[in-house]
Each structure stands twice: as C-alpha cells, then as structure tokens.
C-alpha cells in the first residue's frame, strides 16, 4: 500500500494517517497528523515527534510497507520540496539495552569500525537499535542536519533526542532486525542474555599445543597471578592435551592423562586459589570406534547403517537422540563444572556440522528430523549442564546456528587476525563476543593484536610461555587489559564480504579450512575507533593498525567539524597538537606497528589529555574529573604495583600548579611545551586515589 498526502504544515484541519501491519512477531503503528508523528511498537510508543516549518509551504508524506524474504520494511518519506525545508524534533523511547548507532555506511568516507563504551554521542549515529525487541528505527538526511543524542536512562528505558532539518527525511522501521534482516534466524535476546563482562585470559594452545603438562600450567599461573592478574587478566584456560584418548567417553574427559597426575579438580582449584577463573577446552568429536559401533543408534549413520565417520569429528553424535545427550554430553559437562571449571571452549563444532550433519543430510531427512535442531541440541545440553552464568565459547568459524546459546565465537581460523573484527563488527556484544583467536606477543604483532582486540571489546586471550612475560613486549598486554564492555557503533559490517555469505553454512560438507563466510586474514580497513562516554567527559580513541589511511577526517570519525581537538598518541606518549576538521596521521612507529590516537575536545582551561594506565587514555582508570575554581581534581583506579602518570594539557605558558594526591607520592612534575607530565608513586596497596592540581 502506498499513501501520499499533501497539506499545509499547521493547517487546523488535521490530516490523519494510520498505518498498521501485522507480521509473525511484530506489529507497528504510525500515526501522522499535520504537525506530529507518533510510532508505536507492540502497544508502546517508541517515537514521538513534532514537525515545524513555514505555514504556507506544502510537503508530502509517502509511506510503503513490504515483506522481502521474510523481513518487514516500513519506509516513510517526508518531503518539503527542494527549495523548502522543515524540522523534526522528537524523542525515541526504547529498552535499557538500546543503543544509538549508524544504520548504513556512508558513501566516499573512510571505513572505520566503531564501538562505544557508554551511551554513544557520535555524530554519525542516525538510528536506534533496541536489542531486547530486535528493532531498528533510522532517520536518513544529509550530514550534519541530523543528530541522535542519548539523553537519559530512567524507568527501565533509554531515551534519545532526535533533531533533523531537511527538505527530505526518510524514516525506516525494521522489526526483527538481526533475526530477519541480517539472517540470524535463531536470534532471540529474550531467551539468552550474553555475559557482559569481557573475557580476558590466557590459553595454553600456542604456548604448549597438546604437549601441555600440569607443571606447565602451574608455572604459568604463578607468573600470571603476579604480572598479569593485577592488570585485568581473569581466566586461565587449558587447551587440548589433558584428556585421555580416544576422546568421546565421559571418563576420558573427566579423568586426565598421566601428564596431570594430581587431576583436573586439583588444577581448577589451584587456579582459583590464585584469584583467577579456570577454563577448559573440550570438543564434540568422538573417536572411540568400539563404543560407536556397539551403540549405533546414538550416532549419525551411513547408508549401510554403520556410524558415519568424518575428518576431525570421527563419529558424529546424533543430537536428536536424547539417549546420546544423556550418555555422552551431560555427564561430561556436569562433571567438569563440579570439578570447578568456570569457562568452556567448545571445539570441532564446524566439523560436527559439516562432515557430520551436512554430509549426511539423507540420514536426517529419512528420519524426518532436522540437522540444525540436532546441532543445537548438542550445545543446548552443554549450556544447560554448565548453567547460564558460565561463559561458553564456540570454536571455530562463524556459527549462526548457535546464536542464543553461546557467549562467544571464534570467528576465523587458527591464529590471530583482526580482519574478522571488521567483518563481524556488528555482531560483537549483540550476537556474541567476537574471538579473533589467541594473541602471541611477537615483535611484529604484539601491539597491533592487543590494540585491535581491546578497542573492539572482543575476547582477549594471551597464549605465550611464561618467559615471554619477562620481556618488554608484556607492555602491549598490560596497557590493553582489562577489556571494556563495548557496544557496536554500526549495525552493519564495515567489511560485509564474509557476513553476507553466512547462509552457506548449510551446504558445506568439509571444514578443512576457512570458508567464504568465516573471518579472513585481510580486510578493507585498519581503523578501529572506540568512543568513551563518561558522566564527566566524552572522548574518542582510534587504533590505526596500518599505513593505508593517512588523513583522518573528523567527519568520518563522527566528531564535530566546528570544534578543535587535542590529539595524543598513546604508545609513543607524544602530543601531536591541536587540530580541526582533520588529522594527518603520518608514518607508524615500527617499534609498535600501530598507533593509538586519542581525540579530546579542546577547552579553555587545563584538562586531562591521557594517562599511562590503558590504551583508552583514561577510559579504564579515570573515575571522575572536575574543573572548578582554577582547580583540576580527579579520582583514578590504579594498579598499586606501578607508577601512575597523568598527561595534562595546559593552554597557558608559565603555569606552575600545586599538586597533591592521597596515598601517592609526587615523584615528577615537568612540562614539555603545553603538556605537563605528573608521575605518582603509590604509597599503599589501595587501588583508588584522589588527586588535585591547583593553578
């Protein structure tokens, strides 16, 4: 249906247009009067706005609703004519998990992956996404005539101000956004809530592979508890190498091999005693041929009625058989949880799906059963056995069939790659926590890998032998931990080349390597922005991981072109200067192979530029900052075993402030140009300090 109306803007005779549609799980209603617009969803008002303009001018409203491939599109266009304009002022009301986002990529702009900590105020935002109800409401106009601002969170709902001025405005409402429009059919955020504390830890795989021993883990734990835990490392995960072979029988998972003489319960308890959470690797393969042939009914079978065998998965357990679940799955995961394991990495899932289920489609069709249901049943049984409070990570490759069951997903092949963080950026902390694989602190990749993972709020797992943490490269990890809980700034993928093909997961019959929908090793951008929004200040941090983009437009960052910004590079601790409209980044220092640039709006008094604690330049540690009566005060959360450094921008020459701090000694206060460097040495083991800089 299409409706066009033409009317005087403030005509006393109200034109009333009510459009409603009902879909499987969505019902929307739009009420438009001469000077107002009301949008309701599931009997709740989600947008209320008023239109204003010249009384004598006419404008038209065009509305259309269509169902395309099961996804509902509702579009409203308001047009005043090329020579006229109108304004729309309104308020969006959504659930507590709603966020301001960018709905579509802009033409001819830099490709920048955006995430946000706290309610986003980015000028690129043109939409609000409500995760709980899975709807997207967007407004399209010409930059910078549109602004969506997060304003408050009250009464179990978030509110956003909408301001638009245009001759034409397009409003789009998309219910079931991730489920239907993005093709993630199992997405239902009301069924499973992701764990909102990012996973930061260490994994044994690349350090020791399957040769790992009890002694290796105990040695690593001693080092990690002193050198990494104070900075935010919380998990120690043992990978392949502890179990008995052939894998499959519950006792072979629950009773360790001879390399772990004290047993798995001892190891889990040892890790917990050191203040960290023990994590464990398992997989869904079944290699015990005798058991498989003696229990044929519990496995997927070939045309001869024998247990079907595939590479990397061996014999595939039939997830549609309750006896399979109760015999081989539930005892393992209930047993491991009872031993004290608090994080689970579930491997070989792609092989169960491809070699096990897709390759034997006839087995399921002959039984009139569904292979994806069987696949989900396996993981559902793991989830129910360990409980919803324990993180569960799916490995490896994109697993859309497991949306709603897992907290994280290893999105690519073995070996770290930041490419997937741009190819599935819209999934991160909405669908699951992206896992780019383990971080090795190598000369080439240490700083780049840690930067990309931390700035995107992704799963952060180190994987070096303990002696590596005696080298200077540990600095890359220490300054990137902990990982803050982020939300994506875009509900599209900056590089859509992989996510656009996820429907192909149902046709693959081999998981021997990356497939067209798995995260790759190269991508179209090396720019990752994290917006930090605190009650006392908002600022932006940009990770630049390669040299391809040298001129960074403030417009492309979503910063104001009418303001000046201070720019500070974190790894080199260099103040780059004051800039407007754009910043020319220059060459990357090869000591780090990346840059971390902090952009702070310039004010007319001394201000905090950065701290040395974390690549977010204060996002982890600054708890409060105030300027009042010529005094800059703040509260910081520090690591008591190291000195804490404040970098302060002082616009006036010759200022000599009086500096004080409780529980810390001022060991340095010097000025280089307009930047004062203040170094504080903790006097106690307290993690919170209060400091004051009086001018």
XYZ file of C-alpha atoms in Angstrom:
695
model
C 0.000 0.000 0.000
C 1.229 3.496 -0.800
C -0.246 6.688 0.652
C 0.599 10.233 -0.405
C -0.727 13.274 1.434
C -0.262 16.972 0.715
C -1.236 19.509 3.365
C -0.428 22.915 4.860
C 2.091 22.348 7.663
C -0.002 23.834 10.522
C -3.407 23.569 8.954
C -6.188 23.413 11.530
C -7.759 20.585 9.594
C -5.671 17.650 10.711
C -4.724 15.036 8.218
C -4.727 11.656 9.916
C -2.870 8.723 8.503
C -2.745 5.461 10.400
C -0.825 2.557 9.011
C -0.640 -0.741 10.781
C 0.699 -4.111 9.816
C 0.933 -7.469 11.493
C 3.737 -9.924 10.914
C 4.673 -13.142 12.676
C 6.198 -11.471 15.755
C 5.827 -7.726 15.016
C 3.126 -5.139 14.989
C 3.805 -1.492 14.242
C 1.559 1.536 14.048
C 2.331 5.001 12.726
C 0.070 7.938 13.391
C 0.775 11.117 11.472
C -1.013 14.436 11.949
C -0.269 17.803 10.407
C 2.494 18.672 12.845
C 3.190 15.450 14.720
C 4.439 11.930 14.183
C 3.850 9.002 16.516
C 5.326 5.498 16.129
C 4.200 2.619 18.349
C 5.501 -0.916 18.537
C 3.863 -3.712 20.496
C 1.459 -1.204 22.087
C 4.259 1.074 23.324
C 5.172 4.494 21.943
C 8.757 4.335 20.709
C 8.882 7.703 18.903
C 7.033 10.947 19.380
C 7.984 13.953 17.291
C 6.805 17.342 16.076
C 7.219 18.883 12.630
C 7.770 22.585 12.057
C 8.314 24.846 9.050
C 6.764 27.692 7.061
C 2.986 27.723 7.307
C 2.440 28.413 3.647
C 4.607 25.612 2.395
C 3.320 22.200 1.468
C 5.058 18.921 1.936
C 4.178 15.325 1.154
C 4.301 12.068 3.017
C 4.915 8.805 1.199
C 4.581 5.513 3.046
C 5.223 1.951 1.988
C 5.337 -1.426 3.737
C 6.842 -4.516 2.114
C 7.831 -8.016 3.103
C 11.047 -9.109 1.358
C 12.482 -12.570 2.033
C 10.599 -12.688 5.320
C 11.899 -9.291 6.505
C 9.499 -6.393 7.014
C 10.431 -2.956 5.639
C 8.394 0.087 6.575
C 9.520 3.331 4.978
C 8.126 6.836 5.390
C 9.401 9.757 3.329
C 8.584 13.358 4.277
C 9.368 15.884 1.535
C 9.027 19.679 1.561
C 10.455 20.315 -1.895
C 13.970 21.217 -2.991
C 13.614 24.917 -2.153
C 11.991 24.412 1.232
C 12.874 22.712 4.492
C 11.286 21.512 7.696
C 12.460 20.365 11.110
C 11.628 17.265 13.088
C 12.202 17.303 16.840
C 11.386 14.159 18.745
C 12.207 11.539 21.320
C 12.839 7.812 20.931
C 11.992 5.641 23.936
C 13.456 2.133 23.943
C 14.588 -0.642 26.283
C 17.578 -0.499 28.598
C 19.710 -2.408 26.067
C 19.005 0.057 23.257
C 21.875 1.951 21.621
C 22.356 4.832 19.205
C 24.009 3.518 16.037
C 24.756 4.090 12.378
C 22.405 2.015 10.203
C 24.149 2.142 6.804
C 27.643 3.014 5.544
C 28.201 6.460 4.056
C 29.471 6.928 0.533
C 33.026 8.150 -0.046
C 34.031 8.007 3.604
C 36.782 6.194 5.466
C 35.968 2.676 6.572
C 36.201 2.873 10.355
C 34.972 0.170 12.733
C 33.203 1.932 15.609
C 32.421 0.769 19.114
C 31.239 2.675 22.152
C 31.578 2.478 25.920
C 28.539 4.120 27.467
C 25.722 5.907 25.598
C 27.123 6.988 22.225
C 27.036 10.660 21.207
C 28.712 10.133 17.830
C 27.513 12.467 15.071
C 27.362 9.571 12.594
C 24.527 7.945 14.539
C 21.271 8.057 12.597
C 19.362 5.249 14.268
C 18.448 3.486 17.482
C 18.618 -0.273 17.858
C 16.657 -1.996 20.637
C 18.299 -5.345 21.348
C 15.581 -6.676 23.637
C 12.898 -6.308 20.974
C 15.264 -6.501 17.979
C 14.012 -3.444 16.101
C 15.852 -0.688 14.261
C 14.465 2.820 13.744
C 16.553 5.022 11.441
C 16.389 8.562 10.061
C 18.196 9.477 6.870
C 19.076 13.047 5.979
C 22.137 14.949 4.852
C 25.020 15.380 7.319
C 25.080 17.352 9.581
C 21.348 18.116 9.537
C 20.553 15.032 11.606
C 21.528 14.283 15.178
C 20.529 11.494 17.544
C 21.670 12.036 21.108
C 21.484 9.640 24.044
C 19.915 11.658 26.850
C 18.869 9.525 29.809
C 18.044 6.101 31.202
C 15.028 6.138 33.516
C 12.180 3.805 34.461
C 13.808 0.793 32.757
C 14.093 2.550 29.415
C 16.561 4.650 27.419
C 15.692 7.939 25.787
C 17.214 9.555 22.696
C 16.673 13.026 21.271
C 16.187 13.291 17.516
C 16.801 16.524 15.630
C 16.528 16.713 11.853
C 16.380 19.611 9.422
C 15.957 18.759 5.783
C 13.928 19.155 2.640
C 13.520 15.381 2.649
C 13.659 12.896 5.503
C 13.412 9.114 5.206
C 12.333 7.134 8.271
C 12.810 3.369 8.266
C 11.452 0.891 10.772
C 12.775 -2.677 10.655
C 11.350 -5.148 13.164
C 13.222 -8.409 13.787
C 16.357 -6.688 12.556
C 19.095 -9.224 13.328
C 16.732 -12.171 13.093
C 15.195 -11.390 9.690
C 17.116 -8.565 8.032
C 20.524 -9.938 8.985
C 19.557 -13.586 8.531
C 20.336 -14.773 12.083
C 17.196 -16.854 12.454
C 17.908 -18.113 15.971
C 18.458 -14.646 17.419
C 16.141 -14.004 20.347
C 17.703 -11.873 23.055
C 14.882 -12.602 25.496
C 15.981 -16.251 25.693
C 19.680 -15.801 26.428
C 21.489 -12.786 27.848
C 25.162 -12.514 26.999
C 27.639 -12.201 29.826
C 28.510 -8.506 29.844
C 31.924 -8.794 31.459
C 34.522 -9.263 28.689
C 36.670 -12.388 28.795
C 40.358 -11.606 29.352
C 42.705 -14.510 29.923
C 45.443 -16.904 28.836
C 45.183 -20.107 26.782
C 47.727 -22.928 26.650
C 47.377 -23.821 22.953
C 50.032 -21.845 21.087
C 52.356 -21.940 24.097
C 52.399 -25.727 24.502
C 49.965 -27.241 21.973
C 48.852 -30.745 23.027
C 52.128 -31.361 24.875
C 50.891 -29.234 27.790
C 51.506 -30.586 31.297
C 50.292 -29.919 34.794
C 53.699 -28.415 35.583
C 53.389 -26.025 32.616
C 50.050 -24.701 33.843
C 51.166 -24.324 37.453
C 54.273 -22.417 36.329
C 52.243 -20.105 34.138
C 49.693 -19.455 36.886
C 52.457 -18.324 39.271
C 53.689 -15.786 36.728
C 50.221 -14.641 35.599
C 48.947 -14.096 39.127
C 51.725 -11.573 39.812
C 52.346 -9.974 36.412
C 49.017 -10.128 34.557
C 46.167 -10.503 37.047
C 46.648 -7.037 38.626
C 46.045 -5.522 35.184
C 42.827 -7.388 34.452
C 43.651 -10.921 33.285
C 40.969 -13.118 34.840
C 40.930 -16.547 33.125
C 43.439 -19.389 32.712
C 42.251 -21.829 30.048
C 43.860 -25.209 29.449
C 43.511 -26.451 25.892
C 43.923 -29.778 24.095
C 46.355 -32.184 25.776
C 44.960 -33.067 29.200
C 42.353 -35.641 28.155
C 42.687 -39.393 27.641
C 42.453 -40.873 24.176
C 40.411 -41.873 22.319
C 38.171 -38.926 23.089
C 34.424 -39.371 23.446
C 33.752 -41.320 26.616
C 32.918 -39.105 29.628
C 35.667 -40.610 31.785
C 38.267 -39.714 29.147
C 37.344 -36.047 29.611
C 36.888 -36.130 33.373
C 39.976 -38.184 34.274
C 43.189 -36.630 32.958
C 46.116 -38.441 31.354
C 49.436 -39.087 33.059
C 50.738 -35.567 32.370
C 48.295 -34.339 35.032
C 48.970 -36.638 37.982
C 47.086 -34.530 40.558
C 43.917 -34.496 38.474
C 41.742 -31.822 36.933
C 39.935 -30.843 40.130
C 43.291 -30.020 41.695
C 44.263 -27.854 38.733
C 40.974 -25.943 38.735
C 41.282 -25.360 42.456
C 44.915 -24.234 42.104
C 43.921 -21.579 39.554
C 41.083 -20.328 41.767
C 43.375 -20.087 44.764
C 45.499 -17.661 42.744
C 42.449 -15.456 42.163
C 41.647 -16.428 38.574
C 38.916 -18.463 36.882
C 39.877 -21.858 35.411
C 38.786 -22.526 31.835
C 38.874 -25.754 29.865
C 38.807 -26.933 26.249
C 36.640 -29.805 25.053
C 35.337 -30.805 21.654
C 32.366 -32.596 20.154
C 34.337 -35.253 18.272
C 34.001 -38.941 19.180
C 36.974 -41.168 18.323
C 36.164 -44.396 20.187
C 35.192 -46.712 17.304
C 34.359 -49.678 19.549
C 31.821 -47.680 21.535
C 30.401 -46.135 18.355
C 29.802 -49.493 16.640
C 28.399 -51.039 19.820
C 25.934 -48.135 20.136
C 24.974 -47.387 16.518
C 21.643 -45.795 17.432
C 23.422 -42.965 19.254
C 25.305 -41.803 16.150
C 24.662 -40.484 12.661
C 24.732 -43.487 10.343
C 25.762 -44.013 6.726
C 23.727 -45.812 4.055
C 24.919 -49.166 5.383
C 23.684 -48.423 8.892
C 27.169 -48.013 10.357
C 28.313 -44.961 12.350
C 29.332 -42.361 9.751
C 32.918 -41.155 10.015
C 34.327 -37.779 9.034
C 37.604 -35.905 9.233
C 38.304 -34.120 12.538
C 34.995 -35.262 14.043
C 35.347 -39.049 13.681
C 31.913 -40.419 14.657
C 29.133 -37.842 14.858
C 26.867 -37.984 17.875
C 23.174 -37.687 16.973
C 21.905 -34.626 18.821
C 18.291 -35.570 18.108
C 18.581 -38.704 20.238
C 18.002 -37.914 23.954
C 19.969 -41.021 24.907
C 23.021 -39.644 23.074
C 22.806 -36.478 25.122
C 22.353 -38.246 28.456
C 25.136 -40.769 27.735
C 27.907 -38.674 26.190
C 27.242 -34.959 26.768
C 25.540 -34.224 30.071
C 27.919 -36.325 32.253
C 30.980 -34.574 30.800
C 29.875 -31.003 31.387
C 28.157 -31.536 34.699
C 31.302 -33.338 35.820
C 33.673 -30.598 34.638
C 31.544 -27.918 36.273
C 31.614 -29.916 39.523
C 35.419 -30.003 39.272
C 35.404 -26.198 39.355
C 35.858 -25.167 35.721
C 34.337 -21.741 35.076
C 34.868 -21.151 31.339
C 34.339 -23.574 28.437
C 35.796 -23.581 24.938
C 33.766 -25.995 22.795
C 35.714 -27.079 19.716
C 35.177 -29.105 16.493
C 31.701 -27.628 16.083
C 32.236 -26.826 12.398
C 33.249 -30.435 11.768
C 30.204 -31.836 13.524
C 28.043 -29.582 11.356
C 29.841 -30.052 8.022
C 31.404 -33.531 7.998
C 28.890 -34.934 10.458
C 25.495 -33.441 9.660
C 25.596 -31.652 6.289
C 27.479 -34.522 4.642
C 24.802 -36.957 5.814
C 21.693 -34.951 5.101
C 19.838 -38.071 3.947
C 20.161 -39.566 7.418
C 18.138 -36.685 8.858
C 15.595 -36.450 6.043
C 14.953 -40.207 6.210
C 14.277 -39.871 9.938
C 12.155 -36.749 9.311
C 14.398 -34.831 11.710
C 16.284 -31.559 11.415
C 20.097 -31.409 11.399
C 20.260 -27.866 12.832
C 17.996 -28.912 15.682
C 20.362 -31.826 16.352
C 23.322 -29.453 16.232
C 21.706 -27.014 18.649
C 20.651 -29.866 20.945
C 24.291 -30.828 21.460
C 25.209 -27.283 22.503
C 21.975 -26.783 24.444
C 22.905 -29.772 26.576
C 26.331 -28.235 27.257
C 24.726 -24.926 28.147
C 22.149 -26.473 30.480
C 24.839 -28.589 32.159
C 27.190 -25.692 32.932
C 24.477 -23.074 33.544
C 23.895 -19.623 32.072
C 26.376 -17.866 34.346
C 29.477 -19.610 32.932
C 30.915 -18.313 29.610
C 30.668 -20.742 26.680
C 32.774 -20.098 23.557
C 32.060 -21.828 20.222
C 35.038 -22.862 18.081
C 35.696 -22.424 15.224
C 34.330 -20.306 12.392
C 31.044 -18.457 12.189
C 28.254 -20.459 13.810
C 24.886 -18.768 13.100
C 23.118 -21.999 14.127
C 24.271 -21.446 17.711
C 23.099 -17.862 18.185
C 21.439 -17.566 21.575
C 23.360 -20.494 23.064
C 26.968 -19.275 23.183
C 28.570 -16.193 24.725
C 31.469 -16.001 22.282
C 32.528 -17.379 18.906
C 35.964 -17.933 17.356
C 35.136 -16.203 14.082
C 38.128 -17.307 11.993
C 40.877 -19.866 11.506
C 43.753 -20.753 13.876
C 45.967 -17.742 14.504
C 45.087 -14.165 15.415
C 43.613 -11.910 12.744
C 41.992 -8.532 13.282
C 40.212 -8.774 9.902
C 37.218 -10.538 11.387
C 36.736 -7.676 13.831
C 35.778 -5.552 10.805
C 33.887 -8.333 9.032
C 31.633 -9.127 12.002
C 31.842 -5.859 13.964
C 28.041 -5.588 14.166
C 27.848 -8.994 15.910
C 30.152 -8.101 18.788
C 28.308 -7.991 22.136
C 24.969 -8.147 20.323
C 25.055 -11.700 18.960
C 28.107 -12.891 20.888
C 31.579 -11.702 21.868
C 33.887 -11.981 18.854
C 37.003 -14.110 19.386
C 39.819 -13.238 16.914
C 41.875 -16.142 18.368
C 44.770 -16.081 20.790
C 47.313 -13.267 20.965
C 51.001 -14.094 20.687
C 53.271 -11.295 21.896
C 55.577 -11.337 18.886
C 57.743 -8.408 17.780
C 55.557 -7.939 14.710
C 52.076 -8.367 16.111
C 52.021 -7.802 19.894
C 50.905 -4.169 19.974
C 48.645 -4.419 16.946
C 46.825 -7.543 18.145
C 46.325 -6.247 21.676
C 45.121 -2.871 20.403
C 42.540 -4.265 17.977
C 41.139 -6.753 20.474
C 40.855 -4.302 23.352
C 39.395 -1.379 21.388
C 36.641 -3.579 19.955
C 35.671 -5.166 23.269
C 36.452 -8.626 21.903
C 37.550 -11.838 23.637
C 41.168 -11.297 24.719
C 43.335 -14.403 25.217
C 47.126 -14.369 25.517
C 48.961 -17.592 24.663
C 52.693 -17.244 25.361
C 55.066 -19.234 27.532
C 55.662 -17.508 30.891
C 59.194 -16.353 29.998
C 57.671 -14.022 27.384
C 56.156 -12.003 30.219
C 59.665 -11.084 31.360
C 60.240 -9.266 28.047
C 59.336 -5.647 27.174
C 56.541 -6.958 24.935
C 54.418 -7.562 28.031
C 53.709 -3.815 27.892
C 51.402 -4.377 24.890
C 49.217 -6.646 27.014
C 49.358 -4.671 30.263
C 48.158 -1.476 28.557
C 45.328 -3.272 26.762
C 43.849 -5.063 29.787
C 41.189 -5.117 31.007
C 38.838 -5.018 28.029
C 35.905 -2.667 28.472
C 32.363 -3.793 27.692
C 31.564 -2.183 24.347
C 28.578 -1.916 22.042
C 28.909 -1.661 18.251
C 28.542 1.776 16.710
C 27.237 0.269 13.488
C 24.577 -2.370 12.850
C 26.193 -3.202 9.528
C 29.566 -4.814 8.953
C 32.228 -2.394 7.730
C 33.605 -5.183 5.549
C 30.494 -7.227 4.595
C 32.353 -9.670 2.370
C 32.074 -12.531 4.884
C 28.840 -11.997 6.802
C 26.913 -11.646 3.538
C 27.525 -15.353 2.865
C 26.555 -16.932 6.195
C 23.603 -18.795 4.653
C 26.186 -21.085 3.004
C 26.868 -22.820 6.330
C 24.101 -25.289 5.430
C 25.775 -26.506 2.217
C 29.377 -27.054 3.319
C 30.458 -30.667 3.865
C 34.082 -30.052 4.862
C 35.596 -27.798 7.498
C 39.177 -28.308 6.341
C 39.845 -24.564 6.162
C 38.183 -21.153 6.131
C 35.026 -20.900 4.077
C 33.607 -17.791 2.325
C 31.678 -16.832 5.456
C 34.484 -17.324 8.001
C 36.614 -14.364 9.036
C 39.607 -13.935 6.733
C 43.146 -12.649 7.317
C 42.823 -9.449 5.266
C 40.193 -6.749 5.266
C 39.329 -3.341 3.856
C 40.298 -1.242 6.875
C 42.830 -0.914 9.658
C 40.915 1.762 11.597
C 39.133 0.887 14.856
C 37.500 3.653 16.899
C 36.304 3.399 20.488
C 34.111 6.168 21.861
C 34.415 6.650 25.644
C 31.376 8.264 27.250
C 31.660 9.153 30.925
C 29.495 11.490 33.030
C 32.389 13.960 33.231
C 33.642 13.798 29.609
C 33.357 12.098 26.223
C 36.376 11.353 24.030
C 37.420 9.061 21.189
C 40.327 6.654 20.761
C 41.371 5.494 17.295
C 43.503 2.429 16.646
C 45.383 2.733 13.356
C 46.787 -0.683 12.513
C 48.396 0.025 9.152
C 49.532 2.896 6.922
C 46.813 2.788 4.274
C 44.695 5.706 5.617
C 46.837 8.739 6.468
C 44.291 11.583 6.501
C 41.626 11.101 9.155
C 38.591 13.310 8.630
C 36.788 14.369 11.818
C 33.547 13.995 9.918
C 34.356 10.325 9.256
C 35.091 9.849 12.961
C 31.745 11.386 13.889
C 33.415 14.375 15.564
C 32.346 17.978 15.070
C 33.992 19.887 12.236
C 33.307 23.111 14.124
C 35.460 22.181 17.138
C 39.160 21.808 17.880
C 40.594 18.582 19.250
C 43.756 17.702 21.133
C 45.457 14.626 19.655
C 47.726 12.348 21.728
C 49.424 9.132 20.561
C 49.411 6.609 23.387
C 52.217 4.148 22.572
C 54.841 6.846 21.929
C 53.291 9.206 24.568
C 53.514 12.041 22.052
C 51.249 15.100 21.939
C 50.519 15.640 18.243
C 48.909 19.078 18.574
C 45.571 20.835 18.140
C 43.532 20.063 15.031
C 40.236 20.910 13.373
C 38.388 19.191 10.536
C 41.050 16.501 10.014
C 44.248 14.929 11.292
C 47.183 13.767 9.159
C 48.483 10.706 10.964
C 51.895 10.284 9.364
C 54.002 7.126 9.488
C 53.569 4.454 12.126
C 56.435 3.864 14.548
C 57.763 0.382 13.704
C 58.530 -0.278 17.348
C 54.774 -0.739 17.781
C 53.427 -1.335 14.235
C 50.278 0.590 15.106
C 49.078 3.878 16.549
C 46.544 4.635 19.260
C 45.310 8.204 18.826
C 43.234 9.954 21.476
C 40.960 12.824 20.360
C 39.729 15.160 23.117
C 37.721 18.325 22.586
C 39.824 21.350 23.480
C 38.541 23.538 26.326
C 39.839 26.890 27.608
C 41.462 25.609 30.789
C 43.885 22.844 31.846
C 42.497 19.395 31.083
C 43.453 15.736 31.255
C 44.868 14.574 27.948
C 45.635 10.944 28.836
C 47.061 8.598 31.451
C 49.611 5.815 31.148
C 47.338 3.083 32.525
C 45.476 1.907 29.433
C 45.166 2.497 25.689
C 41.768 4.105 26.284
C 43.719 7.096 27.699
C 41.744 7.082 30.941
C 38.732 5.006 29.948
C 39.650 2.228 32.391
C 41.059 4.271 35.257
C 39.542 7.766 35.363
C 36.518 7.625 37.643
C 35.868 11.345 37.914
C 37.439 14.584 36.668
C 36.346 18.144 37.517
C 37.471 21.690 36.794
C 36.335 24.217 39.392
C 37.819 27.442 40.799
C 41.125 27.040 38.952
C 41.488 23.516 40.275
C 41.594 20.258 38.310
C 40.620 17.299 40.503
C 40.067 13.674 39.831
C 39.751 10.149 41.114
C 41.606 7.259 39.497
C 41.644 3.495 39.801
C 45.284 2.454 39.646
C 47.480 -0.636 39.724
C 49.368 -0.190 43.034
C 52.471 -2.058 41.851
C 53.366 0.598 39.257
C 53.627 4.382 38.996
C 50.631 6.245 37.620
C 51.155 9.066 35.113
C 48.822 11.943 34.219
C 49.309 13.875 30.976
C 47.744 17.327 31.403
C 47.211 19.913 28.675
C 47.955 23.444 29.981
C 46.979 26.106 27.426
C 48.743 28.972 29.220
C 52.513 29.373 29.444
C 54.174 29.717 32.844
C 51.568 27.957 34.947
C 53.096 26.249 37.982
C 50.386 24.290 39.801
C 50.388 22.872 43.310
C 49.886 19.123 43.072
C 48.638 16.801 45.799
C 47.455 13.221 45.978
C 46.294 10.998 48.811
C 48.080 7.640 49.072
C 50.630 8.562 46.398
C 53.921 10.452 46.252
C 54.542 13.027 43.511
C 57.837 11.854 42.001
C 57.753 14.042 38.898
C 56.033 17.150 37.577
C 57.564 18.565 34.439
C 56.332 20.419 31.402
C 57.191 19.850 27.747
C 55.594 22.557 25.647
C 51.938 22.676 26.654
C 51.891 19.199 28.238
C 52.584 18.632 31.923
C 53.612 15.113 32.931
C 52.791 14.194 36.542
C 54.093 10.877 37.874
C 52.617 9.442 41.054
C 54.091 6.584 43.082
C 51.537 4.663 45.208
C 52.302 4.606 48.928
C 49.856 1.839 49.820
C 48.068 -1.103 48.225
C 44.923 0.979 47.694
C 43.569 0.910 44.145
C 41.662 4.227 44.332
C 43.494 7.537 44.624
C 42.301 11.154 44.636
C 44.482 13.826 43.070
C 44.336 17.618 42.782
C 46.134 20.103 40.506
C 45.601 23.658 41.733
C 46.521 26.609 39.495
